Amino acid sequence: MARFNEKKKNSAVKKADSRSLFQRMAAAPHIVWMVMFIVAPMLFVVYFAFTDDNGFTFSNIANLSRYSNVFILSIAFALIATVICLLIGYPLAYFMAKSKPKTRKILLVLLMLPMWCNLLIRTYALMALLDNGGLLNSFLQKIGLNTLHIVGSDFGVILGMVYDFLPYMVLPIFTTISKIDKRYTEAAADLGCSSWQTMTKVIFPLSVSGVISGITMVFVPSISTFYISQKLGAGKIDLIGDTIERLFQTPTTYNVGAAISLVMMILILISVGIMNKFSDDEGGIII
């Protein structure tokens, strides 16, 4: 009997070892990819941020004070776009989650359809609609109204961020609300809760993980975007992404651009860490 148990134990160990070997082999391509295209570029950014033609230096970091207004403007735009996406996206996600299956599929297709197009194409399409000679202003002129100067304004850039990143807010919230057990809302109704109380005390607390995920997925690309601000800002609005691109195009300012990129990475990591802190009760949703 003891010999049988020992053989069974050895067999289990061999299976575990073979499974572990297979898992390591399966993960190897992903690890190589991460090292080559994530870790290595980040190390290069750190290296160039603290070096110049004369070697190691902190001057690149010290020069970042000249770009404080750009940082503040980028953070403000990203926060405004994120709040607007949340105010629009949460009711839309709730409506989609509570709709009939057929209506839900149609709404999902309509939401996902713009994402099938490249970001550049979507931004150009928005320019064609909102430009001074675009479809919107042409229509306003025909009906005798004043034209709206949206392209080249702060509003135009924020509108572009909301338009491009709204699905990233809606989808995680929709997924979370769809998974909420109907018995919770039924119990709240049996206990005399109004629709508003059910929303604020049951549905919203249970969907916080989706809200936090959506906030992160909108805030991170919004703060680092540059193409939207270039086209919809008409070159008048300079955000962090625009500054980094411009600095990297000139060899003499390459190191300063790397320093700004390093600060950007730190800001994004801090924001992700804060979001994870607030989602601890859900077991963490952001890696």
GROMACS .gro file of C-alpha atoms in nm:
model
  287
    1MET     CA    1   0.000   0.000   0.000
    2ALA     CA    2   0.283   0.238   0.089
    3ARG     CA    3   0.460   0.151  -0.236
    4PHE     CA    4   0.141   0.224  -0.433
    5ASN     CA    5   0.101   0.564  -0.263
    6GLU     CA    6   0.465   0.645  -0.335
    7LYS     CA    7   0.422   0.560  -0.706
    8LYS     CA    8   0.106   0.770  -0.719
    9LYS     CA    9   0.289   1.061  -0.557
   10ASN     CA   10   0.582   1.033  -0.798
   11SER     CA   11   0.343   1.027  -1.093
   12ALA     CA   12   0.171   1.341  -0.969
   13VAL     CA   13   0.508   1.515  -0.928
   14LYS     CA   14   0.611   1.420  -1.284
   15LYS     CA   15   0.283   1.552  -1.423
   16ALA     CA   16   0.326   1.878  -1.230
   17ASP     CA   17   0.684   1.912  -1.357
   18SER     CA   18   0.579   1.850  -1.718
   19ARG     CA   19   0.292   2.096  -1.682
   20SER     CA   20   0.527   2.355  -1.533
   21LEU     CA   21   0.776   2.303  -1.818
   22PHE     CA   22   0.500   2.344  -2.076
   23GLN     CA   23   0.380   2.661  -1.906
   24ARG     CA   24   0.730   2.809  -1.910
   25MET     CA   25   0.773   2.721  -2.278
   26ALA     CA   26   0.434   2.872  -2.363
   27ALA     CA   27   0.522   3.194  -2.177
   28ALA     CA   28   0.867   3.227  -2.336
   29PRO     CA   29   0.755   3.413  -2.654
   30HIS     CA   30   0.555   3.660  -2.445
   31ILE     CA   31   0.850   3.720  -2.213
   32VAL     CA   32   1.085   3.777  -2.508
   33TRP     CA   33   0.834   4.017  -2.663
   34MET     CA   34   0.800   4.213  -2.338
   35VAL     CA   35   1.177   4.239  -2.291
   36MET     CA   36   1.237   4.355  -2.649
   37PHE     CA   37   0.948   4.597  -2.695
   38ILE     CA   38   0.854   4.710  -2.342
   39VAL     CA   39   1.141   4.672  -2.097
   40ALA     CA   40   1.424   4.763  -2.338
   41PRO     CA   41   1.258   5.085  -2.469
   42MET     CA   42   1.185   5.193  -2.112
   43LEU     CA   43   1.549   5.139  -2.016
   44PHE     CA   44   1.658   5.344  -2.317
   45VAL     CA   45   1.426   5.626  -2.208
   46VAL     CA   46   1.573   5.620  -1.857
   47TYR     CA   47   1.928   5.617  -1.996
   48PHE     CA   48   1.878   5.912  -2.230
   49ALA     CA   49   1.685   6.106  -1.964
   50PHE     CA   50   1.995   6.113  -1.740
   51THR     CA   51   2.264   6.160  -2.004
   52ASP     CA   52   2.381   6.412  -2.260
   53ASP     CA   53   2.687   6.452  -2.484
   54ASN     CA   54   2.906   6.490  -2.175
   55GLY     CA   55   2.776   6.185  -1.988
   56PHE     CA   56   2.557   6.148  -1.680
   57THR     CA   57   2.360   6.460  -1.585
   58PHE     CA   58   2.048   6.584  -1.407
   59SER     CA   59   2.015   6.887  -1.633
   60ASN     CA   60   1.745   6.722  -1.848
   61ILE     CA   61   1.527   6.673  -1.542
   62ALA     CA   62   1.602   7.027  -1.422
   63ASN     CA   63   1.489   7.170  -1.756
   64LEU     CA   64   1.143   7.018  -1.717
   65SER     CA   65   1.028   7.322  -1.516
   66ARG     CA   66   0.999   7.504  -1.850
   67TYR     CA   67   0.723   7.261  -1.949
   68SER     CA   68   0.514   7.286  -1.631
   69ASN     CA   69   0.229   7.462  -1.814
   70VAL     CA   70   0.221   7.183  -2.072
   71PHE     CA   71   0.196   6.920  -1.797
   72ILE     CA   72  -0.083   7.109  -1.620
   73LEU     CA   73  -0.277   7.161  -1.944
   74SER     CA   74  -0.243   6.794  -2.046
   75ILE     CA   75  -0.357   6.668  -1.706
   76ALA     CA   76  -0.651   6.912  -1.705
   77PHE     CA   77  -0.763   6.808  -2.055
   78ALA     CA   78  -0.731   6.439  -1.966
   79LEU     CA   79  -0.932   6.484  -1.645
   80ILE     CA   80  -1.207   6.680  -1.821
   81ALA     CA   81  -1.231   6.422  -2.101
   82THR     CA   82  -1.241   6.139  -1.847
   83VAL     CA   83  -1.520   6.302  -1.644
   84ILE     CA   84  -1.726   6.369  -1.957
   85CYS     CA   85  -1.678   6.010  -2.074
   86LEU     CA   86  -1.792   5.887  -1.732
   87LEU     CA   87  -2.101   6.110  -1.728
   88ILE     CA   88  -2.198   5.994  -2.077
   89GLY     CA   89  -2.070   5.639  -2.057
   90TYR     CA   90  -2.223   5.520  -1.730
   91PRO     CA   91  -2.589   5.590  -1.827
   92LEU     CA   92  -2.524   5.443  -2.171
   93ALA     CA   93  -2.363   5.131  -2.023
   94TYR     CA   94  -2.653   5.091  -1.778
   95PHE     CA   95  -2.910   5.130  -2.056
   96MET     CA   96  -2.728   4.873  -2.269
   97ALA     CA   97  -2.704   4.626  -1.980
   98LYS     CA   98  -3.077   4.652  -1.908
   99SER     CA   99  -3.189   4.643  -2.272
  100LYS     CA  100  -3.332   4.345  -2.455
  101PRO     CA  101  -3.072   4.112  -2.609
  102LYS     CA  102  -3.148   4.227  -2.965
  103THR     CA  103  -3.128   4.597  -2.872
  104ARG     CA  104  -2.811   4.530  -2.673
  105LYS     CA  105  -2.640   4.370  -2.974
  106ILE     CA  106  -2.732   4.663  -3.198
  107LEU     CA  107  -2.599   4.915  -2.946
  108LEU     CA  108  -2.278   4.718  -2.901
  109VAL     CA  109  -2.220   4.712  -3.277
  110LEU     CA  110  -2.286   5.088  -3.300
  111LEU     CA  111  -2.046   5.149  -3.012
  112MET     CA  112  -1.773   4.924  -3.152
  113LEU     CA  113  -1.812   5.028  -3.517
  114PRO     CA  114  -1.594   5.345  -3.494
  115MET     CA  115  -1.322   5.141  -3.320
  116TRP     CA  116  -1.289   4.925  -3.631
  117CYS     CA  117  -1.138   5.230  -3.800
  118ASN     CA  118  -0.792   5.362  -3.727
  119LEU     CA  119  -0.760   5.652  -3.483
  120LEU     CA  120  -0.618   5.872  -3.759
  121ILE     CA  121  -0.918   5.807  -3.984
  122ARG     CA  122  -1.162   5.880  -3.702
  123THR     CA  123  -0.986   6.205  -3.620
  124TYR     CA  124  -0.984   6.314  -3.986
  125ALA     CA  125  -1.354   6.229  -4.010
  126LEU     CA  126  -1.423   6.447  -3.706
  127MET     CA  127  -1.225   6.730  -3.868
  128ALA     CA  128  -1.437   6.698  -4.182
  129LEU     CA  129  -1.747   6.743  -3.968
  130LEU     CA  130  -1.630   7.024  -3.740
  131ASP     CA  131  -1.388   7.230  -3.951
  132ASN     CA  132  -1.477   7.587  -4.045
  133GLY     CA  133  -1.572   7.464  -4.392
  134GLY     CA  134  -1.698   7.127  -4.270
  135LEU     CA  135  -2.041   6.969  -4.286
  136LEU     CA  136  -2.164   7.116  -3.956
  137ASN     CA  137  -2.072   7.476  -4.036
  138SER     CA  138  -2.196   7.441  -4.394
  139PHE     CA  139  -2.534   7.333  -4.258
  140LEU     CA  140  -2.541   7.619  -4.006
  141GLN     CA  141  -2.464   7.870  -4.282
  142LYS     CA  142  -2.744   7.738  -4.500
  143ILE     CA  143  -3.000   7.786  -4.224
  144GLY     CA  144  -2.870   8.134  -4.147
  145LEU     CA  145  -2.683   8.067  -3.821
  146ASN     CA  146  -2.332   8.166  -3.718
  147THR     CA  147  -2.056   7.914  -3.772
  148LEU     CA  148  -1.888   7.738  -3.481
  149HIS     CA  149  -1.510   7.757  -3.457
  150ILE     CA  150  -1.447   7.420  -3.295
  151VAL     CA  151  -1.126   7.307  -3.465
  152GLY     CA  152  -0.838   7.496  -3.308
  153SER     CA  153  -1.008   7.536  -2.970
  154ASP     CA  154  -0.978   7.363  -2.634
  155PHE     CA  155  -1.331   7.233  -2.679
  156GLY     CA  156  -1.237   7.070  -3.009
  157VAL     CA  157  -0.946   6.879  -2.854
  158ILE     CA  158  -1.153   6.759  -2.558
  159LEU     CA  159  -1.436   6.662  -2.793
  160GLY     CA  160  -1.190   6.456  -2.996
  161MET     CA  161  -1.069   6.277  -2.682
  162VAL     CA  162  -1.425   6.199  -2.575
  163TYR     CA  163  -1.519   6.080  -2.923
  164ASP     CA  164  -1.217   5.851  -2.959
  165PHE     CA  165  -1.201   5.710  -2.604
  166LEU     CA  166  -1.569   5.688  -2.499
  167PRO     CA  167  -1.599   5.316  -2.588
  168TYR     CA  168  -1.315   5.241  -2.344
  169MET     CA  169  -1.533   5.382  -2.067
  170VAL     CA  170  -1.858   5.218  -2.171
  171LEU     CA  171  -1.742   4.861  -2.230
  172PRO     CA  172  -1.592   4.778  -1.885
  173ILE     CA  173  -1.888   4.941  -1.707
  174PHE     CA  174  -2.133   4.755  -1.930
  175THR     CA  175  -1.958   4.425  -1.859
  176THR     CA  176  -1.963   4.484  -1.483
  177ILE     CA  177  -2.330   4.587  -1.470
  178SER     CA  178  -2.429   4.291  -1.688
  179LYS     CA  179  -2.275   4.054  -1.432
  180ILE     CA  180  -2.466   4.197  -1.134
  181ASP     CA  181  -2.706   3.937  -0.995
  182LYS     CA  182  -3.068   4.046  -1.048
  183ARG     CA  183  -3.152   3.918  -0.701
  184TYR     CA  184  -2.971   4.218  -0.549
  185THR     CA  185  -3.196   4.469  -0.725
  186GLU     CA  186  -3.503   4.257  -0.653
  187ALA     CA  187  -3.411   4.245  -0.284
  188ALA     CA  188  -3.363   4.622  -0.282
  189ALA     CA  189  -3.710   4.669  -0.436
  190ASP     CA  190  -3.864   4.431  -0.180
  191LEU     CA  191  -3.706   4.635   0.099
  192GLY     CA  192  -3.870   4.952  -0.032
  193CYS     CA  193  -3.580   5.115  -0.217
  194SER     CA  194  -3.668   5.358  -0.491
  195SER     CA  195  -3.506   5.337  -0.833
  196TRP     CA  196  -3.258   5.608  -0.734
  197GLN     CA  197  -3.172   5.434  -0.407
  198THR     CA  198  -3.124   5.104  -0.589
  199MET     CA  199  -2.891   5.275  -0.832
  200THR     CA  200  -2.683   5.460  -0.572
  201LYS     CA  201  -2.676   5.193  -0.298
  202VAL     CA  202  -2.672   4.869  -0.499
  203ILE     CA  203  -2.585   4.898  -0.867
  204PHE     CA  204  -2.320   5.170  -0.855
  205PRO     CA  205  -2.120   5.020  -0.563
  206LEU     CA  206  -2.120   4.683  -0.738
  207SER     CA  207  -2.000   4.840  -1.063
  208VAL     CA  208  -1.715   5.044  -0.913
  209SER     CA  209  -1.453   4.807  -1.054
  210GLY     CA  210  -1.581   4.872  -1.407
  211VAL     CA  211  -1.586   5.247  -1.343
  212ILE     CA  212  -1.225   5.246  -1.222
  213SER     CA  213  -1.116   5.036  -1.518
  214GLY     CA  214  -1.294   5.273  -1.757
  215ILE     CA  215  -1.140   5.581  -1.592
  216THR     CA  216  -0.793   5.434  -1.630
  217MET     CA  217  -0.850   5.327  -1.991
  218VAL     CA  218  -0.962   5.680  -2.084
  219PHE     CA  219  -0.725   5.889  -1.870
  220VAL     CA  220  -0.401   5.715  -1.974
  221PRO     CA  221  -0.440   5.761  -2.354
  222SER     CA  222  -0.591   6.108  -2.307
  223ILE     CA  223  -0.293   6.242  -2.116
  224SER     CA  224  -0.045   6.100  -2.366
  225THR     CA  225  -0.227   6.175  -2.692
  226PHE     CA  226  -0.069   6.399  -2.954
  227TYR     CA  227  -0.243   6.338  -3.286
  228ILE     CA  228  -0.584   6.454  -3.163
  229SER     CA  229  -0.441   6.779  -3.027
  230GLN     CA  230  -0.241   6.837  -3.347
  231LYS     CA  231  -0.539   6.801  -3.582
  232LEU     CA  232  -0.833   6.923  -3.376
  233GLY     CA  233  -0.616   7.183  -3.202
  234ALA     CA  234  -0.490   7.309  -3.540
  235GLY     CA  235  -0.138   7.337  -3.400
  236LYS     CA  236  -0.248   7.596  -3.143
  237ILE     CA  237  -0.259   7.362  -2.842
  238ASP     CA  238   0.056   7.198  -2.717
  239LEU     CA  239   0.014   6.893  -2.494
  240ILE     CA  240   0.272   6.656  -2.348
  241GLY     CA  241   0.254   6.418  -2.643
  242ASP     CA  242   0.309   6.702  -2.890
  243THR     CA  243   0.607   6.830  -2.691
  244ILE     CA  244   0.768   6.485  -2.675
  245GLU     CA  245   0.723   6.430  -3.048
  246ARG     CA  246   0.873   6.769  -3.131
  247LEU     CA  247   1.172   6.720  -2.900
  248PHE     CA  248   1.247   6.374  -3.037
  249GLN     CA  249   1.262   6.513  -3.391
  250THR     CA  250   1.565   6.728  -3.304
  251PRO     CA  251   1.888   6.552  -3.198
  252THR     CA  252   1.990   6.839  -2.968
  253THR     CA  253   1.670   6.808  -2.761
  254TYR     CA  254   1.642   6.429  -2.772
  255ASN     CA  255   1.749   6.385  -2.410
  256VAL     CA  256   1.498   6.641  -2.281
  257GLY     CA  257   1.224   6.454  -2.469
  258ALA     CA  258   1.336   6.134  -2.296
  259ALA     CA  259   1.317   6.311  -1.959
  260ILE     CA  260   0.959   6.422  -2.029
  261SER     CA  261   0.873   6.067  -2.141
  262LEU     CA  262   1.015   5.936  -1.812
  263VAL     CA  263   0.797   6.176  -1.613
  264MET     CA  264   0.499   6.070  -1.824
  265MET     CA  265   0.563   5.703  -1.741
  266ILE     CA  266   0.585   5.789  -1.372
  267LEU     CA  267   0.259   5.986  -1.386
  268ILE     CA  268   0.083   5.697  -1.558
  269LEU     CA  269   0.218   5.445  -1.306
  270ILE     CA  270   0.104   5.668  -1.019
  271SER     CA  271  -0.246   5.700  -1.167
  272VAL     CA  272  -0.269   5.324  -1.221
  273GLY     CA  273  -0.148   5.265  -0.865
  274ILE     CA  274  -0.413   5.500  -0.728
  275MET     CA  275  -0.683   5.326  -0.929
  276ASN     CA  276  -0.566   4.988  -0.800
  277LYS     CA  277  -0.572   5.121  -0.444
  278PHE     CA  278  -0.937   5.212  -0.479
  279SER     CA  279  -1.014   4.873  -0.636
  280ASP     CA  280  -0.854   4.662  -0.361
  281ASP     CA  281  -1.194   4.539  -0.247
  282GLU     CA  282  -1.250   4.393  -0.593
  283GLY     CA  283  -0.920   4.207  -0.580
  284GLY     CA  284  -0.744   4.451  -0.811
  285ILE     CA  285  -0.844   4.507  -1.169
  286ILE     CA  286  -0.537   4.669  -1.322
  287ILE     CA  287  -0.207   4.496  -1.366
   0.00000   0.00000   0.00000
